Amino acid sequence: MQRVTGIGGVFFKAKDPKALAAWYQTHLGVPLEDWGGAVFQWQNPDNPNGVGCTVWSPFAADTSYFGTSGQGFMLNFRVADLAALLQLLRDEGCQVDDNTEDSEFGKFGWVTDPEGNRVELWQPPEGR
């Protein structure tokens, strides 16, 4: 079974997410969206058949979205079959969050690595 297919996003905590995002936009050319992060499309003039994207987003320093470990970042991995992978991880004895999320952006689940870092698993909608 294929497990991860790529990095779907990089999320990190910031004392002032808007100001930090603006710095990245000004100095590194990160193309910010209205919601404060960036979406790097894999399809572009150099890769016209690319499908998918990678999200970059600063979060508030007090976010609980990364779990309770106090970690400063969270990786999001793209997966082909979220339900099957979560079950496989459970069978292997991994710490898998019982909650999942299904939205217009796809399906999301979480696993915690042996050092306590919450990792997000994302099954994007078809064609993304």
PDB file of C-alpha atoms in Angstrom, residues 19-92:
ATOM      1  CA  ALA A  19       3.577  40.315  10.132  1.00  0.00           C
ATOM      2  CA  LEU A  20       5.695  37.213   9.609  1.00  0.00           C
ATOM      3  CA  ALA A  21       3.770  36.263   6.475  1.00  0.00           C
ATOM      4  CA  ALA A  22       4.243  39.804   5.158  1.00  0.00           C
ATOM      5  CA  TRP A  23       8.003  39.488   5.734  1.00  0.00           C
ATOM      6  CA  TYR A  24       8.074  36.255   3.710  1.00  0.00           C
ATOM      7  CA  GLN A  25       6.047  37.941   0.975  1.00  0.00           C
ATOM      8  CA  THR A  26       8.272  41.018   0.841  1.00  0.00           C
ATOM      9  CA  HIS A  27      11.661  39.362   1.137  1.00  0.00           C
ATOM     10  CA  LEU A  28      11.155  35.896  -0.364  1.00  0.00           C
ATOM     11  CA  GLY A  29       8.243  36.517  -2.705  1.00  0.00           C
ATOM     12  CA  VAL A  30       5.857  34.070  -1.019  1.00  0.00           C
ATOM     13  CA  PRO A  31       2.516  34.647  -2.813  1.00  0.00           C
ATOM     14  CA  LEU A  32       0.096  35.236   0.068  1.00  0.00           C
ATOM     15  CA  GLU A  33      -3.611  34.448  -0.198  1.00  0.00           C
ATOM     16  CA  ASP A  34      -6.300  36.529   1.548  1.00  0.00           C
ATOM     17  CA  TRP A  35      -6.445  33.987   4.398  1.00  0.00           C
ATOM     18  CA  GLY A  36      -2.761  34.631   5.280  1.00  0.00           C
ATOM     19  CA  GLY A  37      -0.911  31.634   3.865  1.00  0.00           C
ATOM     20  CA  ALA A  38       0.296  30.565   0.435  1.00  0.00           C
ATOM     21  CA  VAL A  39      -0.628  27.782  -1.963  1.00  0.00           C
ATOM     22  CA  PHE A  40       2.168  26.633  -4.238  1.00  0.00           C
ATOM     23  CA  GLN A  41       0.492  24.994  -7.236  1.00  0.00           C
ATOM     24  CA  TRP A  42       2.395  22.134  -8.787  1.00  0.00           C
ATOM     25  CA  GLN A  43       0.952  23.049 -12.185  1.00  0.00           C
ATOM     26  CA  ASN A  44       2.759  25.996 -13.734  1.00  0.00           C
ATOM     27  CA  PRO A  45       4.338  26.925 -17.075  1.00  0.00           C
ATOM     28  CA  ASP A  46       7.379  24.755 -16.292  1.00  0.00           C
ATOM     29  CA  ASN A  47       5.174  21.806 -15.219  1.00  0.00           C
ATOM     30  CA  PRO A  48       1.904  22.073 -17.200  1.00  0.00           C
ATOM     31  CA  ASN A  49       0.721  18.572 -16.241  1.00  0.00           C
ATOM     32  CA  GLY A  50       1.378  18.950 -12.514  1.00  0.00           C
ATOM     33  CA  VAL A  51      -1.558  18.215 -10.234  1.00  0.00           C
ATOM     34  CA  GLY A  52      -1.725  19.328  -6.617  1.00  0.00           C
ATOM     35  CA  CYS A  53      -0.319  21.948  -4.349  1.00  0.00           C
ATOM     36  CA  THR A  54       1.675  22.500  -1.194  1.00  0.00           C
ATOM     37  CA  VAL A  55       0.324  24.890   1.452  1.00  0.00           C
ATOM     38  CA  TRP A  56       2.509  27.170   3.585  1.00  0.00           C
ATOM     39  CA  SER A  57       0.838  28.827   6.549  1.00  0.00           C
ATOM     40  CA  PRO A  58       1.789  30.562   9.795  1.00  0.00           C
ATOM     41  CA  PHE A  59      -0.590  29.950  12.710  1.00  0.00           C
ATOM     42  CA  ALA A  60      -1.099  31.910  15.916  1.00  0.00           C
ATOM     43  CA  ALA A  61       1.401  30.982  18.623  1.00  0.00           C
ATOM     44  CA  ASP A  62      -1.405  29.751  20.888  1.00  0.00           C
ATOM     45  CA  THR A  63      -3.094  27.464  18.346  1.00  0.00           C
ATOM     46  CA  SER A  64      -4.185  24.058  19.570  1.00  0.00           C
ATOM     47  CA  TYR A  65      -4.386  22.705  16.010  1.00  0.00           C
ATOM     48  CA  PHE A  66      -0.936  21.129  16.370  1.00  0.00           C
ATOM     49  CA  GLY A  67      -2.044  19.110  19.394  1.00  0.00           C
ATOM     50  CA  THR A  68      -0.959  19.479  22.987  1.00  0.00           C
ATOM     51  CA  SER A  69       2.774  18.773  22.713  1.00  0.00           C
ATOM     52  CA  GLY A  70       3.835  22.400  22.400  1.00  0.00           C
ATOM     53  CA  GLN A  71       5.407  21.721  18.996  1.00  0.00           C
ATOM     54  CA  GLY A  72       6.149  24.789  16.916  1.00  0.00           C
ATOM     55  CA  PHE A  73       5.340  23.277  13.515  1.00  0.00           C
ATOM     56  CA  MET A  74       3.253  20.577  11.880  1.00  0.00           C
ATOM     57  CA  LEU A  75       3.869  18.743   8.630  1.00  0.00           C
ATOM     58  CA  ASN A  76       0.956  17.775   6.423  1.00  0.00           C
ATOM     59  CA  PHE A  77       1.495  14.752   4.180  1.00  0.00           C
ATOM     60  CA  ARG A  78      -0.622  13.943   1.126  1.00  0.00           C
ATOM     61  CA  VAL A  79      -2.039  10.412   1.101  1.00  0.00           C
ATOM     62  CA  ALA A  80      -4.046   8.418  -1.441  1.00  0.00           C
ATOM     63  CA  ASP A  81      -6.368   6.542   0.950  1.00  0.00           C
ATOM     64  CA  LEU A  82      -6.704   8.155   4.375  1.00  0.00           C
ATOM     65  CA  ALA A  83      -9.004   5.565   5.958  1.00  0.00           C
ATOM     66  CA  ALA A  84      -6.813   2.637   4.917  1.00  0.00           C
ATOM     67  CA  LEU A  85      -3.623   4.340   6.080  1.00  0.00           C
ATOM     68  CA  LEU A  86      -5.094   5.308   9.453  1.00  0.00           C
ATOM     69  CA  GLN A  87      -6.195   1.713  10.004  1.00  0.00           C
ATOM     70  CA  LEU A  88      -2.765   0.408   9.013  1.00  0.00           C
ATOM     71  CA  LEU A  89      -1.113   2.842  11.447  1.00  0.00           C
ATOM     72  CA  ARG A  90      -3.460   1.699  14.222  1.00  0.00           C
ATOM     73  CA  ASP A  91      -2.632  -1.934  13.421  1.00  0.00           C
ATOM     74  CA  GLU A  92       1.068  -1.075  13.678  1.00  0.00           C
TER      75      GLU A  92
END
